[in-house]
Coordinates of C-alpha atoms in Angstrom, one line a residue:
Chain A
X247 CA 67.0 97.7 192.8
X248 CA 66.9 101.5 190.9
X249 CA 64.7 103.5 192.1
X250 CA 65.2 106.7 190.3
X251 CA 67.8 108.7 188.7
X252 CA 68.8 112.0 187.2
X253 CA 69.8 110.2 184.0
X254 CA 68.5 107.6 181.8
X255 CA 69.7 104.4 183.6
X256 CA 69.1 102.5 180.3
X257 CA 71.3 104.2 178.1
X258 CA 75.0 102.8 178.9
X259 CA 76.9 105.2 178.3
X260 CA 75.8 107.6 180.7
X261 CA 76.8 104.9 183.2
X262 CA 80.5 105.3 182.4
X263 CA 80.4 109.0 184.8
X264 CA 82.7 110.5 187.1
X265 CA 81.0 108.3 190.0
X266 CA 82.9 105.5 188.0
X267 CA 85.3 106.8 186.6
X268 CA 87.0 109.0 189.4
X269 CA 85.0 108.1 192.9
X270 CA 84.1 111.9 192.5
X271 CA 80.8 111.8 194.6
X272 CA 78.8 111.5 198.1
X273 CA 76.6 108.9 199.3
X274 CA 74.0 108.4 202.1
X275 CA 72.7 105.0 203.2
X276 CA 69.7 105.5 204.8
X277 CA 67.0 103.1 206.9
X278 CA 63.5 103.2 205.5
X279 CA 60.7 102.0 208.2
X280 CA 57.2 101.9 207.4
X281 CA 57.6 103.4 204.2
X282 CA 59.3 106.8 206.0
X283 CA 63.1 107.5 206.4
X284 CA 63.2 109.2 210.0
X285 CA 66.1 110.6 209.7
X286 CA 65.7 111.9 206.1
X287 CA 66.8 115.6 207.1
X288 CA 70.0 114.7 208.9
X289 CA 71.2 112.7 205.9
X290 CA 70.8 115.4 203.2
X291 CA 71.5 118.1 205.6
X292 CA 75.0 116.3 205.8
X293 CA 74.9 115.5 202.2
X294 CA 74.6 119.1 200.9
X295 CA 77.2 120.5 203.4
X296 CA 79.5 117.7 202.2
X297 CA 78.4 118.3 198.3
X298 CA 79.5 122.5 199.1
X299 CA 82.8 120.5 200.4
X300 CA 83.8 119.0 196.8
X301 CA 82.6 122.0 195.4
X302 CA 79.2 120.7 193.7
X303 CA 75.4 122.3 194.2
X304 CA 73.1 121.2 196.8
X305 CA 70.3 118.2 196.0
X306 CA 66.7 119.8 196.6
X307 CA 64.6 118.1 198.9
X308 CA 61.7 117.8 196.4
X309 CA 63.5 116.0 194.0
X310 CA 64.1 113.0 196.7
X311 CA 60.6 113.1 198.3
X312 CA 59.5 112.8 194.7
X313 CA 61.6 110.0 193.7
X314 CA 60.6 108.3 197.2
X315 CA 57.0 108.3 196.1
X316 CA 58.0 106.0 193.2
X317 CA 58.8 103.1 195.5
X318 CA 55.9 103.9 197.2
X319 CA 53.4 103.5 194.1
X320 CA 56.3 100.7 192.2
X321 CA 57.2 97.1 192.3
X322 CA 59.2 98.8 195.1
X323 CA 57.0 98.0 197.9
X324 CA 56.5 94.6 197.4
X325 CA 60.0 93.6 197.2
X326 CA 61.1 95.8 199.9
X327 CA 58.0 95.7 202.2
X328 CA 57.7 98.5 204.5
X329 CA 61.8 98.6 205.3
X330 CA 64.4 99.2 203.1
X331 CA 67.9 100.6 203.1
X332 CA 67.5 103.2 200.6
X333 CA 71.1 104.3 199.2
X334 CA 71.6 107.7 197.1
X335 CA 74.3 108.5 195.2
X336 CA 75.2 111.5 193.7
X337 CA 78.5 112.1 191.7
X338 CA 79.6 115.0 189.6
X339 CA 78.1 115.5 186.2
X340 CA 80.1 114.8 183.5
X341 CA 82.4 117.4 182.5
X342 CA 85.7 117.7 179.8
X343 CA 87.8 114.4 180.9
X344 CA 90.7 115.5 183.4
X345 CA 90.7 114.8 186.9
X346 CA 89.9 119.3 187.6
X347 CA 86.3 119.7 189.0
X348 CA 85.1 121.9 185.9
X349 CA 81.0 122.0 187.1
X350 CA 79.3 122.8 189.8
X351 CA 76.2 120.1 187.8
X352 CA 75.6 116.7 190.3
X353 CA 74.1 113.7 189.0
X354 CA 72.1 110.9 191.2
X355 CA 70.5 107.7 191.9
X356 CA 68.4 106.1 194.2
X357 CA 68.2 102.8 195.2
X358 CA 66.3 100.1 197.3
X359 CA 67.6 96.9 199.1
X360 CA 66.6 94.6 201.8
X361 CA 67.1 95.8 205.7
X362 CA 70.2 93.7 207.3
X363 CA 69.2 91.5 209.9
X364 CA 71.3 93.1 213.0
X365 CA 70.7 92.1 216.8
X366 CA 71.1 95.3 218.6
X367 CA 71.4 93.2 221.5
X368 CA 74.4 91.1 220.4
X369 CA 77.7 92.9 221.9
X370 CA 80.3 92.8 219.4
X371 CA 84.4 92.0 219.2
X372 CA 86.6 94.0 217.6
X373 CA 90.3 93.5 216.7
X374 CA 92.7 96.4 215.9
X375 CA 93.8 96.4 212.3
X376 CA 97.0 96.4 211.6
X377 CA 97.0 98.2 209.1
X378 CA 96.8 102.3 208.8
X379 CA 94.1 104.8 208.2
X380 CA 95.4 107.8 206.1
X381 CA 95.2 111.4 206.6
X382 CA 93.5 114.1 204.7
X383 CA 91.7 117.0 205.9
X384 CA 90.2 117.4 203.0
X385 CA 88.7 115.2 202.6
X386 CA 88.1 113.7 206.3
X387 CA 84.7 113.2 207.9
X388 CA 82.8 113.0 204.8
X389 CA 80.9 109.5 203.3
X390 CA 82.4 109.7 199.7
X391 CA 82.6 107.0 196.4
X392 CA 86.3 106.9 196.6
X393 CA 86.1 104.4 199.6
X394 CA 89.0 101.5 198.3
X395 CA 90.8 102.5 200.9
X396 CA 88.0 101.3 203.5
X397 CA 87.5 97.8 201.2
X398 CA 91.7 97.0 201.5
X399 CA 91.5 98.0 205.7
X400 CA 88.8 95.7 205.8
X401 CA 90.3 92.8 204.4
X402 CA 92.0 92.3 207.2
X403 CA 88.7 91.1 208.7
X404 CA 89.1 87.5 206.3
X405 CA 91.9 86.4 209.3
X406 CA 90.0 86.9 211.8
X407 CA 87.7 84.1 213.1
X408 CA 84.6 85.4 215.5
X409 CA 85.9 89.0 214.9
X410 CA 83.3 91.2 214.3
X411 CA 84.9 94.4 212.9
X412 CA 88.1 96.1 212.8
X413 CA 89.3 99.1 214.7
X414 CA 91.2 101.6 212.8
X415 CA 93.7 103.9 214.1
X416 CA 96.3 106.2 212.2
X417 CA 99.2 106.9 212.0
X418 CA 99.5 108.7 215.2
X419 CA 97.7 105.5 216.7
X420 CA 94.5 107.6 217.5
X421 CA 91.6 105.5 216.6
X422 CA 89.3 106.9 214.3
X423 CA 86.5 104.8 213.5
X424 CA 85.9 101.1 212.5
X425 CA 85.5 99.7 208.7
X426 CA 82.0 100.7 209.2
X427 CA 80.8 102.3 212.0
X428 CA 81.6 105.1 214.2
X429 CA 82.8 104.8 217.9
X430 CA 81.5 106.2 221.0
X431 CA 83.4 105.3 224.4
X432 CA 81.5 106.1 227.9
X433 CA 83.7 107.4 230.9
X434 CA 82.2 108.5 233.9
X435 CA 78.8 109.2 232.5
X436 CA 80.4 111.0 229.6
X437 CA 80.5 110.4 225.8
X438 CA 83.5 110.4 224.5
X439 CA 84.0 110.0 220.3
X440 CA 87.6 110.2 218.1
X441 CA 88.2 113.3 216.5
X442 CA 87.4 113.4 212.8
X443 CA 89.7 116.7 211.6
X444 CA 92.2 114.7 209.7
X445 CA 90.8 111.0 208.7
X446 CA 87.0 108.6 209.4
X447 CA 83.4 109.5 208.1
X448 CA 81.1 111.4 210.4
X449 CA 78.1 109.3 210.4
X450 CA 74.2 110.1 211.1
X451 CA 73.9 108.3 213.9
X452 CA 76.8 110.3 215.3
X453 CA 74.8 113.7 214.2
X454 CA 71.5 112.2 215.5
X455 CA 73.5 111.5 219.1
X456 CA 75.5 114.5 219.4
X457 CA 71.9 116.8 218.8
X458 CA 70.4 115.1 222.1
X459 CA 73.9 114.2 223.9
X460 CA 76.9 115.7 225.5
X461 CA 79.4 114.6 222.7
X462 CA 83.6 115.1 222.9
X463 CA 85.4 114.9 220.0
X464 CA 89.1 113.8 221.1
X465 CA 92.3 112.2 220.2
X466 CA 91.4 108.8 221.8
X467 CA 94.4 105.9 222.0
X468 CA 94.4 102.4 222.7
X469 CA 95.5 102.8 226.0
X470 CA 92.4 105.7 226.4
X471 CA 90.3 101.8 226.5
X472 CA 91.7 100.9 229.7
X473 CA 89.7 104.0 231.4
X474 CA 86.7 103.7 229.9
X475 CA 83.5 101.7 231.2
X476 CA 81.9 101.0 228.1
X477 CA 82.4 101.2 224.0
X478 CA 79.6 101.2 221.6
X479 CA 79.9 101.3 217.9
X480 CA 77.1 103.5 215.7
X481 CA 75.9 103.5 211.9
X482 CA 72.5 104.4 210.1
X483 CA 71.5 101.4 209.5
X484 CA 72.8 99.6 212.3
X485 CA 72.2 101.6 215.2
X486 CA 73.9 101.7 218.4
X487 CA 75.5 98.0 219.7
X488 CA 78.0 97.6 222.4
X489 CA 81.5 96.7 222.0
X490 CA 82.5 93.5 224.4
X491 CA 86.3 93.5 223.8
X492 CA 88.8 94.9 221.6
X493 CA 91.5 92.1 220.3
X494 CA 95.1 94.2 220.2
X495 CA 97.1 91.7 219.1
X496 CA 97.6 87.6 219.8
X497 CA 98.3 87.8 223.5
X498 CA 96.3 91.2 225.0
X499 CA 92.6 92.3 224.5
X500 CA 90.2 94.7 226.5
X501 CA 87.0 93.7 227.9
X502 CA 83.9 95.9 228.3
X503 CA 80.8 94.8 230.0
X504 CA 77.7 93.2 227.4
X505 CA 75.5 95.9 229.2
X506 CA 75.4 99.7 230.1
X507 CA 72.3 101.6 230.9
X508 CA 73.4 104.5 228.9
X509 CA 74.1 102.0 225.8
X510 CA 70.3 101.0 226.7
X511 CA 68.7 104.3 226.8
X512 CA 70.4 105.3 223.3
X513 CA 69.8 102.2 222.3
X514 CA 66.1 102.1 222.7
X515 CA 65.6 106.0 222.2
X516 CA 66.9 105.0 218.4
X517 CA 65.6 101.9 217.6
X518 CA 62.1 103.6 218.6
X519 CA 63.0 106.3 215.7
X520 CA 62.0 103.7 213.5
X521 CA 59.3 101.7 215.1
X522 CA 56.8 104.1 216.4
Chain B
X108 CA 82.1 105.2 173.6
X109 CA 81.7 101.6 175.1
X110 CA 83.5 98.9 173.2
X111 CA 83.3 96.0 175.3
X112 CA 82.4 94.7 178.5
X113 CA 82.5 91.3 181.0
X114 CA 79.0 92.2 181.7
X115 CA 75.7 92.9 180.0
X116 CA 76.0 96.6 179.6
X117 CA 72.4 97.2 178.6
X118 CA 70.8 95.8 181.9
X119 CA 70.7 99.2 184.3
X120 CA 71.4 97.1 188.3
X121 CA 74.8 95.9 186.7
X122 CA 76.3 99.4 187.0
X123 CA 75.2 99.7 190.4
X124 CA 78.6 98.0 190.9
X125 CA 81.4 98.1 193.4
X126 CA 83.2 100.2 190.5
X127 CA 80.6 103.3 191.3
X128 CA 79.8 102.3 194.8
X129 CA 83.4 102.0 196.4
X130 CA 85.8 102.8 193.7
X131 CA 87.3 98.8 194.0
X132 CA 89.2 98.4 191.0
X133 CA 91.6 100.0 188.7
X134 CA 91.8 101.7 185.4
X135 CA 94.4 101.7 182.5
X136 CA 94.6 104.8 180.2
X137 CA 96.1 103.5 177.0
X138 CA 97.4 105.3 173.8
X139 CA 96.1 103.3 170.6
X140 CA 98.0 104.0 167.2
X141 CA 97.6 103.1 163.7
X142 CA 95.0 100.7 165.8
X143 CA 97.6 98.8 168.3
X144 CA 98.4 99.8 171.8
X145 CA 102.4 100.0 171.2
X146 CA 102.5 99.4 175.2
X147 CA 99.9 97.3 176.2
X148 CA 101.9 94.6 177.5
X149 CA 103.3 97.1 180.0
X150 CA 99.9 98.2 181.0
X151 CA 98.3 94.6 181.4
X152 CA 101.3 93.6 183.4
X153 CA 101.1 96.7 185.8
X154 CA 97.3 95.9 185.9
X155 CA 97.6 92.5 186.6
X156 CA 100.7 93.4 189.7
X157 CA 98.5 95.6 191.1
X158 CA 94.8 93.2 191.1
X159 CA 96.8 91.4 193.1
X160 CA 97.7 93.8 195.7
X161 CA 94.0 94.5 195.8
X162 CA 93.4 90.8 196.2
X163 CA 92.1 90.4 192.6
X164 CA 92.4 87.5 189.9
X165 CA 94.7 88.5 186.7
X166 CA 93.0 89.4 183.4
X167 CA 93.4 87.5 180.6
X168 CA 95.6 89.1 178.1
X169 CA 93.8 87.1 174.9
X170 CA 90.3 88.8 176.9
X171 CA 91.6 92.3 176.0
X172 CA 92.8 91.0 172.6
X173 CA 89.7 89.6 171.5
X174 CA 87.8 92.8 173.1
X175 CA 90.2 95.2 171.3
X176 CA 89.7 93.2 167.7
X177 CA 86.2 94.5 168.2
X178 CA 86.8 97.9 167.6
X179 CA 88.5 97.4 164.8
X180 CA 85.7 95.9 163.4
X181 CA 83.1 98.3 164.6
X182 CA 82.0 101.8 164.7
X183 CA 84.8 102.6 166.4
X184 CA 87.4 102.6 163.7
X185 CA 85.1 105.7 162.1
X186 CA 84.4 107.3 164.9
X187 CA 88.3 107.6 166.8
X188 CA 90.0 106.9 163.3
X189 CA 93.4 105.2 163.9
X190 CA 94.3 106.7 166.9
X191 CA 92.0 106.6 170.6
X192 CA 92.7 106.6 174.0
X193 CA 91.5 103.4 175.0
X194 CA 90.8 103.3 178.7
X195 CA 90.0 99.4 180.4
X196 CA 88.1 99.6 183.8
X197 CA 88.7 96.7 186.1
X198 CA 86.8 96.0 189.1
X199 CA 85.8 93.7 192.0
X200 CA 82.5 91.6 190.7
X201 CA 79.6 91.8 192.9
X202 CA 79.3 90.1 196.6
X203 CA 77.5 90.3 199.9
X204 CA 77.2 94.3 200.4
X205 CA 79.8 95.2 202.3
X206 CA 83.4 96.7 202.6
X207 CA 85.2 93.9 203.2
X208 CA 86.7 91.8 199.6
X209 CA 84.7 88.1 199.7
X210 CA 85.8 87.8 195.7
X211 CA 88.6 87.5 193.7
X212 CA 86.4 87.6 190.6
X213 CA 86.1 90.7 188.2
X214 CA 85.2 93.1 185.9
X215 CA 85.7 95.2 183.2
X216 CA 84.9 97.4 181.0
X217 CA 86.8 99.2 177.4
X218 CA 85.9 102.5 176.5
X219 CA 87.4 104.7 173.4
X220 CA 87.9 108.5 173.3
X221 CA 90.0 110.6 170.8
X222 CA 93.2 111.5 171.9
X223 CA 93.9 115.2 173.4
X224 CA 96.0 117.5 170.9
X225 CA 99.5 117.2 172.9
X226 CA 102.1 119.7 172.2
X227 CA 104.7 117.8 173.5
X228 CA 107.7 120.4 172.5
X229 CA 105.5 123.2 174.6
X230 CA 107.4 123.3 177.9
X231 CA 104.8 123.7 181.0
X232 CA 104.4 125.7 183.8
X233 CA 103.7 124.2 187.4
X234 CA 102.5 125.9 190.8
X235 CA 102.9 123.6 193.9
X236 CA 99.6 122.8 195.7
X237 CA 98.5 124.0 198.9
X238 CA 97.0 121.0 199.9
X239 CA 99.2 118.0 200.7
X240 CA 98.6 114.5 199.1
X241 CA 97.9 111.7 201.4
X242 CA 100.0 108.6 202.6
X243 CA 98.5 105.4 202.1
X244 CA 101.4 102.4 201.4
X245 CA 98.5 100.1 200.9
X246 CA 97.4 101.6 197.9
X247 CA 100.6 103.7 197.0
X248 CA 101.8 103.2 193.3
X249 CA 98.3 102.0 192.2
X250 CA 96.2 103.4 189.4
X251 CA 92.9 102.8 191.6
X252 CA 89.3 104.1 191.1
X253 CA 89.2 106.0 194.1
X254 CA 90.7 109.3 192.3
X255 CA 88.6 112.2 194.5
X256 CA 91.4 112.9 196.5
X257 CA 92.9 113.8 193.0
X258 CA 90.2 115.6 191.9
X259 CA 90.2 117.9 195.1
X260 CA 93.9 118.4 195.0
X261 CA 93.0 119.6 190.7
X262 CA 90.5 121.7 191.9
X263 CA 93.2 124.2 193.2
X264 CA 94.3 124.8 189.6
X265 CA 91.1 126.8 189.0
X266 CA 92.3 128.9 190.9
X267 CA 95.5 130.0 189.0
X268 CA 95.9 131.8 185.5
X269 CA 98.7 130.1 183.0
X270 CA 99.8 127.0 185.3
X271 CA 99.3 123.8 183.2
X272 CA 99.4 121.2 186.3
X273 CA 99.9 121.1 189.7
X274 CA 103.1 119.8 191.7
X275 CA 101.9 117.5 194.5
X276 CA 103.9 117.6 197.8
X277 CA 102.9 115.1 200.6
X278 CA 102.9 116.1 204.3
X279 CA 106.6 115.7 204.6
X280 CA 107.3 118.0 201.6
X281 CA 108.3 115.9 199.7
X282 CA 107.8 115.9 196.0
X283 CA 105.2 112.7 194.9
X284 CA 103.8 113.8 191.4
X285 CA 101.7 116.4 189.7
X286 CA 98.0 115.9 189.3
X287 CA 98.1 113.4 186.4
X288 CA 101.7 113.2 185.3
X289 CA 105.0 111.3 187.2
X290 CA 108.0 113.8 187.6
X291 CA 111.3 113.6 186.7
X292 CA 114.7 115.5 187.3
X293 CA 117.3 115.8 185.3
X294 CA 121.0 116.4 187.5
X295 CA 124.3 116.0 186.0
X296 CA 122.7 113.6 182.9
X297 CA 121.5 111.8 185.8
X298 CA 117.4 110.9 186.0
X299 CA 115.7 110.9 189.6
X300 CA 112.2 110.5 190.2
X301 CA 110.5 110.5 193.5
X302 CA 110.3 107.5 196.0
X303 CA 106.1 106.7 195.4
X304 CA 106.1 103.8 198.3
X305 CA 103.8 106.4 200.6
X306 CA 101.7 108.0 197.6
X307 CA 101.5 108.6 193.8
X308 CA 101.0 106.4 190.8
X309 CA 103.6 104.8 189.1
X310 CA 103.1 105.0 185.9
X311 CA 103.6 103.0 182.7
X312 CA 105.3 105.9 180.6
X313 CA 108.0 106.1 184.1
X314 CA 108.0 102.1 183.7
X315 CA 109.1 102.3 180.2
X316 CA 111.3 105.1 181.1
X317 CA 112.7 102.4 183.8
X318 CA 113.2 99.7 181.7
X319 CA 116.4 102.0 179.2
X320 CA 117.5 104.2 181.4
X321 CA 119.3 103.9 185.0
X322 CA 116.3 105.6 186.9
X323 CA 116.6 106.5 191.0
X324 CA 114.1 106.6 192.8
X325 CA 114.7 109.2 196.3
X326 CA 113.2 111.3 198.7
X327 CA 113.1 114.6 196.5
X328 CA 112.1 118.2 198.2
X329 CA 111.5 121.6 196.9
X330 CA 114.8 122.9 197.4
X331 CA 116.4 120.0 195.5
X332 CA 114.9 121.4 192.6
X333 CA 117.8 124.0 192.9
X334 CA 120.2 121.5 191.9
X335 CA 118.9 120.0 188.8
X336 CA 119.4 121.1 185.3
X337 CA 115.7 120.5 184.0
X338 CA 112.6 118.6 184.8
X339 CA 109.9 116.4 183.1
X340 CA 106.6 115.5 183.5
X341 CA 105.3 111.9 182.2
X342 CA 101.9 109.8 181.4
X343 CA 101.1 107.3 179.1
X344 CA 98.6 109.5 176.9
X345 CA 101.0 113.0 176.5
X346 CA 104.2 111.4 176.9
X347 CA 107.2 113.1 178.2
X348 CA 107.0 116.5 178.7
X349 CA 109.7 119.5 180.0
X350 CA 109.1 121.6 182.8
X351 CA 109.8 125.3 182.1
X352 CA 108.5 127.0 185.9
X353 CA 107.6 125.6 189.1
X354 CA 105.7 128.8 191.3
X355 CA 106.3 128.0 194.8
X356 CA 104.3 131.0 196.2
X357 CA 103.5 134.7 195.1
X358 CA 106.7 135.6 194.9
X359 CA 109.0 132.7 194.5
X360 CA 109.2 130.3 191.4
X361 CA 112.1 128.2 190.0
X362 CA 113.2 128.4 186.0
X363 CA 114.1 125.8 184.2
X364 CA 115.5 125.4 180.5
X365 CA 112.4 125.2 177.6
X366 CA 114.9 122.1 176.2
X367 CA 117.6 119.7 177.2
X368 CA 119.1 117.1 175.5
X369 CA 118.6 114.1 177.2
X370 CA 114.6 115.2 176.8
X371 CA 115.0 115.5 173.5
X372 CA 115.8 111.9 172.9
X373 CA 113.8 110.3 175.2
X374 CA 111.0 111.5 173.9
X375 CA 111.7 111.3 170.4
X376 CA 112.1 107.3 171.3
X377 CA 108.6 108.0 173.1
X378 CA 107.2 109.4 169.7
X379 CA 108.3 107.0 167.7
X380 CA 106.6 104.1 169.7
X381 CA 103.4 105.6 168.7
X382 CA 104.7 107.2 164.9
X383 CA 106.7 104.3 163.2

């Protein structure tokens, strides 16, 4: 459901934007518990940097505590309840039509829908896709519209049977992230995450572990796995969940244990973000 | 201005589509005259190759008929007079909230605009980007809604005084496209245009191009350009265009002729498609 908007949502044509139009805009999709979004400052702290990135102005922080307040007092609250994933977009105001950024002006929405149910608990298989992840600095680390590319690597995912998500790697055959989440391998006590200079999304959950945690950004390869004593997988709404074993092709897969203490300690440290 | 649509454009939660949340679909940008589309079967048929690739059911050409009959009959005729750029959105129909395709089921959406005052005798100026465009094969060729990288690649020609587009090299330096026009080389009467299985669009002013004249497709560099005896731009809206200046740097730019034959007549053809 909307929420709230910078625009009029009910007159059409201000629906056909550049959001549409061009994928020329950020998101955030954020976890709402108990009617507060913990993490509400990492998300639009990343979402401003990333707005200065494709050259648009920053979102005040007023104008979403504001809109927030509507669900609070709408229909919102009894649809929702107290937990919501609560998804803002904001895309580039409309401008003269050409694919040149020619304003600075954003324009955004807000809106509500029902929490996942994930089991945190559940370890999860992955398979490597075999298809590539592209590269572009420019562009790489940040949560944009223009995300196509994500939906056609995840199709891969409709061949699989008890596959959980994909694995993506690039090129180079560094892994990078999977369709949705971000990946976090454990070595010898350390944390150990793909580097995100040239392709992937850096995710909050990545931010929000890398403020409390010894984090290494690296080139990481399949055969990196084989060293490794645990793999977890991270998103905002999702949390932290270990990764059980990594399907490379028909004959070979990985396996990683269904428990690590350090997995357990982020784990709880997280999911206690949002149920205090 | 809205035409038509496969959905009820007046209720607000059908925009919050997989158009504007992913950039799933495609577009067509299509040149109306005297109220016909002289190449709309070339459109629909690149639209319909390319719904495929993206795992997508055909559109109905009598859909778009009946859609287009509409204008004729409405505002629209007053409002874009005989001649619009008609522009059809098509994009995955809603499903379970998540990256990876579950339909095959669309939609879409037909807007109007006026057409851009086009001097297609004035021969423009290019400057070669800085930044490189991406390689995706997956979604190479493809007129997709995911345009940011397109729009952050544009953005460098704010940068520049008295360039009229930007020539798009790919991390191999090779030549793929300008920011919204297909490139074409003229060399001993002979027409080359780069290889676009990594990156680019291919688009339906090239295809009609394609379908007269013996058109090959290679690898094409910077210092090729050397070689040739003039060079064109192409899109469906401004038709063919020459090139008189690529600027590789500061100090270096290559000069081409402000007319050439073999332009002249191909896009006199081009004109008349829209003119007879």
């Amino acid at each position: 459901m909307i929420i709230a908007a910078s625009f009029d949502v009910n007159k059409p044509e201000l629906w056909v934007n550049r959001g549409l139009s061009y994928g020329d805009g950020l998101f955030e999709t954020m976890r709402m518990s108990q009617q507060t979004i913990p993490l509400l400052d990492l998300h639009l702290n990343r979402l401003n940097t990333d707005l200065g990135k494709l050259q648009l102005r920053s979102l005040d922080r007023a104008v979403i505590d504001a809109a927030l307040k509507q669900l609070d007092q709408s229909v919102g609250t009894q649809l929702v309840g107290d937990s919501a994933v609560i998804k803002l977009y904001v895309f580039r105001a409309n401008q003269a039509r050409t694919y040149t950024p020619l304003t600075e002006h954003v324009e955004w929405l807000l809106t509500a829908d029902e929490v996942p149910q994930v089991n945190s608990k559940k370890a999860l298989k992955l398979a490597v896709a075999e298809q590539r992840i592209s590269q572009q600095p420019m562009l790489a680390g940040i949560k944009h519209l223009s995300r196509l590319e994500q939906v056609m690597l995840s199709a891969e995912l409709n061949q699989y049977k008890g596959i959980d998500d994909l694995l993506l790697l690039d090129k180079d055959n560094h892994i990078i992230e999977t369709s949705h989440q971000n990946v976090i391998m454990i070595r010898n006590n350390q944390l150990i995450t793909p580097n995100l200079g040239q392709s992937g999304v850096k995710g909050v959950a990545l931010q929000w572990l890398q403020a409390s945690h010894d984090l290494q950004f690296q080139h990481i390869s399949i055969k990196d796995l084989i060293d490794c004593d645990g793999m977890m997988v991270s998103n905002s709404i999702r949390g932290f969940r270990l990764v059980e074993s990594v399907k490379l092709n028909r004959k070979q897969c990985i396996s990683f244990g269904t428990s690590h203490p350090i997995h357990d300690k982020i784990s709880g440290h997280w999911e206690a973000l949002f149920n205090s």
